XYZ file of C-alpha atoms in Angstrom:
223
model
C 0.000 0.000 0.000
C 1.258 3.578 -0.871
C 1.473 6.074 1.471
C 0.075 9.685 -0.251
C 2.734 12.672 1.071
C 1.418 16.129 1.695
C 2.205 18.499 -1.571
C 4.231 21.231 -1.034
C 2.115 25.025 -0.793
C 2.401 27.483 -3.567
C 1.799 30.803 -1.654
C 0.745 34.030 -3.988
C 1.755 36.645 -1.977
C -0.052 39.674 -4.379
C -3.293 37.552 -3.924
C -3.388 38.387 -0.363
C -4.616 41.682 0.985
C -3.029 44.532 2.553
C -4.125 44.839 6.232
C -3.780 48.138 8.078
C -1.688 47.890 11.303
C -1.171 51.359 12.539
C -0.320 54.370 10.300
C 2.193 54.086 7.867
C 2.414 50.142 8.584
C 0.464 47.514 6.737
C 0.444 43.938 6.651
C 0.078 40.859 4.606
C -0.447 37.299 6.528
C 1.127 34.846 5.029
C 1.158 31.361 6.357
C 0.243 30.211 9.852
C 0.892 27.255 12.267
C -0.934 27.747 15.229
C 0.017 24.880 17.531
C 3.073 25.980 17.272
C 2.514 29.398 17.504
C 4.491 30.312 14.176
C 3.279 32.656 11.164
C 4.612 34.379 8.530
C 4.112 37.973 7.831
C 4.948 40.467 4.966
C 4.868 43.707 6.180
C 5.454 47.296 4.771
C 6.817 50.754 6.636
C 6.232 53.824 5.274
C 9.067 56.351 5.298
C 8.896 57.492 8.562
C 7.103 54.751 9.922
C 8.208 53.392 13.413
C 6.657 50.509 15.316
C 6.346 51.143 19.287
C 8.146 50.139 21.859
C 7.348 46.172 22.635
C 8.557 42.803 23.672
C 9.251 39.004 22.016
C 7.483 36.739 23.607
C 9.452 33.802 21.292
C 11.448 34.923 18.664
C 11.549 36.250 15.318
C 13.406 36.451 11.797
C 13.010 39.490 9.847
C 14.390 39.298 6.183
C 14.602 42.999 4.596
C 13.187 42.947 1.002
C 13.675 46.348 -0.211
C 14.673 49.536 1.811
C 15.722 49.379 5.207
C 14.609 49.268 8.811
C 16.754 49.961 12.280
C 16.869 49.601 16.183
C 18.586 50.125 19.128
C 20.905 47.283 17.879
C 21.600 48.360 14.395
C 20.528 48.709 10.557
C 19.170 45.943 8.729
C 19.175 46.619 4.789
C 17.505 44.671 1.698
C 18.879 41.524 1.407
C 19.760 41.058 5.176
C 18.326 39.401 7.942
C 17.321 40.660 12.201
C 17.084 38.297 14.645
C 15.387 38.858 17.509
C 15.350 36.931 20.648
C 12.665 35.466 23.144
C 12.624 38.606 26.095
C 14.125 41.546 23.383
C 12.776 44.549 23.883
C 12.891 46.938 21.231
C 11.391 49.937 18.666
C 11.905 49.605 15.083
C 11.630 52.199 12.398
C 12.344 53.243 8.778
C 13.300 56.782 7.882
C 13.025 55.797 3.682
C 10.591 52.691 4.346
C 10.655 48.949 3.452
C 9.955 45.788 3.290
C 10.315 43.015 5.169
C 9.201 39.440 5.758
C 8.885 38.029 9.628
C 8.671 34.441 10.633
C 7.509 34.539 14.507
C 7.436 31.919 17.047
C 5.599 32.996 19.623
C 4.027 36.995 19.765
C 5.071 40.445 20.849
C 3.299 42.391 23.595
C 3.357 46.324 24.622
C 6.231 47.070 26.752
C 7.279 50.619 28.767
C 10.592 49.618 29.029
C 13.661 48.484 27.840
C 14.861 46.525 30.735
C 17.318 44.160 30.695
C 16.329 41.496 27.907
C 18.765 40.031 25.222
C 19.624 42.981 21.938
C 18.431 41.857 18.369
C 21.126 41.094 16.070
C 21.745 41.971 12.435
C 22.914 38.814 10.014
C 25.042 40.437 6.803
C 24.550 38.298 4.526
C 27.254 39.737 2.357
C 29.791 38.770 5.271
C 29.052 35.220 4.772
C 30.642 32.212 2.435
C 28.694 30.522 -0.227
C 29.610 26.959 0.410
C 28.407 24.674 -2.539
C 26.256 21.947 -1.011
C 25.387 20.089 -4.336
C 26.487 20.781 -7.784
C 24.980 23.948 -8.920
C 23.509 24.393 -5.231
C 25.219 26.997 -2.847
C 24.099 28.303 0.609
C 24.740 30.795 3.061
C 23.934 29.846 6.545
C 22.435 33.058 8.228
C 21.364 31.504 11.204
C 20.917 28.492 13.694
C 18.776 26.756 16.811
C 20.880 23.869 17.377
C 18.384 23.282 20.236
C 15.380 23.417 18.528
C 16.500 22.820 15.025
C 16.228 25.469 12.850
C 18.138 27.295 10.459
C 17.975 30.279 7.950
C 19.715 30.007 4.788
C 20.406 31.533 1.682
C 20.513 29.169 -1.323
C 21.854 30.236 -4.914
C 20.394 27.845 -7.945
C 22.476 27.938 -11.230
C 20.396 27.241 -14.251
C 18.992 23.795 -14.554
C 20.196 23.169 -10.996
C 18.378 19.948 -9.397
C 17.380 19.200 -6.114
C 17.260 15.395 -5.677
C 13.833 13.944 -4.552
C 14.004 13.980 -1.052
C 11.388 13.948 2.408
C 11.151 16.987 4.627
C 11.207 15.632 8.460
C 9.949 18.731 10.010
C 9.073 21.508 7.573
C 10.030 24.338 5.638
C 9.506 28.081 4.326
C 10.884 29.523 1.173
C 10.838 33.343 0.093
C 11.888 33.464 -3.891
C 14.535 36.410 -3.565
C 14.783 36.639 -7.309
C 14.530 34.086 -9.834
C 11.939 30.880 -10.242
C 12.122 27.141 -9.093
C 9.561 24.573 -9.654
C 8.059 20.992 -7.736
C 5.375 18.768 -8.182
C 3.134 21.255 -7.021
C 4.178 23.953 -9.617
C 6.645 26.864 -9.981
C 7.356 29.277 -7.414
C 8.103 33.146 -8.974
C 10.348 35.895 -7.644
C 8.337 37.197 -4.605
C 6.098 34.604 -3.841
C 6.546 31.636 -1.170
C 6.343 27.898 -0.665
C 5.992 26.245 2.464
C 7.143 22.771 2.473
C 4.941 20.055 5.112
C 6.421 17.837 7.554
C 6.131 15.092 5.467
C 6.569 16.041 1.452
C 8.657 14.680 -0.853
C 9.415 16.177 -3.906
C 12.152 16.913 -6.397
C 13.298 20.825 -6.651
C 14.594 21.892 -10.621
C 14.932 25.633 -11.302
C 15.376 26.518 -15.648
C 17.034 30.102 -15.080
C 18.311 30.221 -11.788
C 17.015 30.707 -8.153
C 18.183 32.762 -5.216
C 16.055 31.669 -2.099
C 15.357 32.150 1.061
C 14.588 28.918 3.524
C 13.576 29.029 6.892
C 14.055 25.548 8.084
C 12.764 23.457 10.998
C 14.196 19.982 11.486
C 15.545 18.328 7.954
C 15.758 16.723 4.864
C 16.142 13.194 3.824
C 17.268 11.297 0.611
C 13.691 9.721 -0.659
């Protein structure tokens, strides 16, 4: 008997809508897990644009897709990635706006002050090594749970690069930076998503090249 996988999720991000947050802030939601408590957000800053003073209750990863936002930690710019940790306490803003995408664990809550918690931290992606994992497959590790595992990474496609058919054990969220890739499920365009169930197997092929974005939680297997 045959065991039927979970597909893989093509996620349109301009077919979802624009939700007011506060003025000058909008946002798009994405993707959500809630016994876990994650979700995925796309959200856009105005120029000027700053988001109150408040606290992670969990953590978050904040890729910057065009412009640039800051805190009391630091800049992060398009193409970069924040970190912030569970108990960070902090106000962000963006004096020429952008946007960014957020996976959270957990939520945020109002806070008065700064206290004591753990800073954010800003991931330059530019800093790091492309380290080819596969022929015509290189990644940039941006960041790691080795507790929990979990990882952020940047991976580079050359044309007609193949990902072997292989089973996600835990599961998995892809931004398309720039370029296309393609599954069983169909292709995946420059600024759209894919999430990737606990579960799936499937076989990754990209025709023109791919830069991407994963947000990983657990691993992959040969299949």
């Amino acid at each position: 008997m045959t065991t039927k996988t979970p597909l893989s999720e093509i996620i349109s991000l301009s077919d979802l809508p624009w939700q007011d947050r506060q003025l000058g802030v909008r946002t798009k939601h994405i993707w959500e897990h809630p016994e876990t408590k994650r979700r995925a957000l796309l959200t856009r800053l105005e120029p000027g644009a700053q988001l109150p003073l408040h606290r992670h209750v969990g953590d978050e990863l904040t890729f910057v897709i065009e412009g640039a936002i800051s805190d009391e930690s630091g800049t992060v710019t398009a193409g970069n990635l924040g970190y912030r940790p569970d108990g960070c306490v902090h106000t962000v803003s963006s004096k020429n706006g952008a946007t960014l995408l957020a996976i959270v664990t957990g939520g945020v809550e109002p806070a008065t002050e700064r206290g004591s918690g753990p800073s954010s931290r800003v991931v330059t992606a530019s800093d790091l090594p492309w380290i080819e994992t596969r022929p015509g497959v290189r990644q940039k590790k941006l960041w790691e749970d080795t507790v929990n595992p979990r990882r952020a990474l940047l991976a580079r496609f050359e044309p007609g690069a193949v990902l072997a058919r292989h089973r996600h054990v835990g599961d998995e969220l892809i931004f398309m930076v720039e370029g296309a890739n393609a599954d069983e499920s169909g292709e995946v365009t420059t600024g759209n998503m894919n999430y990737r169930p606990h579960g799936c197997v499937h076989t990754v092929t990209t025709t023109n090249g791919a830069t991407v974005l994963a947000v990983v939680w657990g691993r992959t297997e040969p299949a």
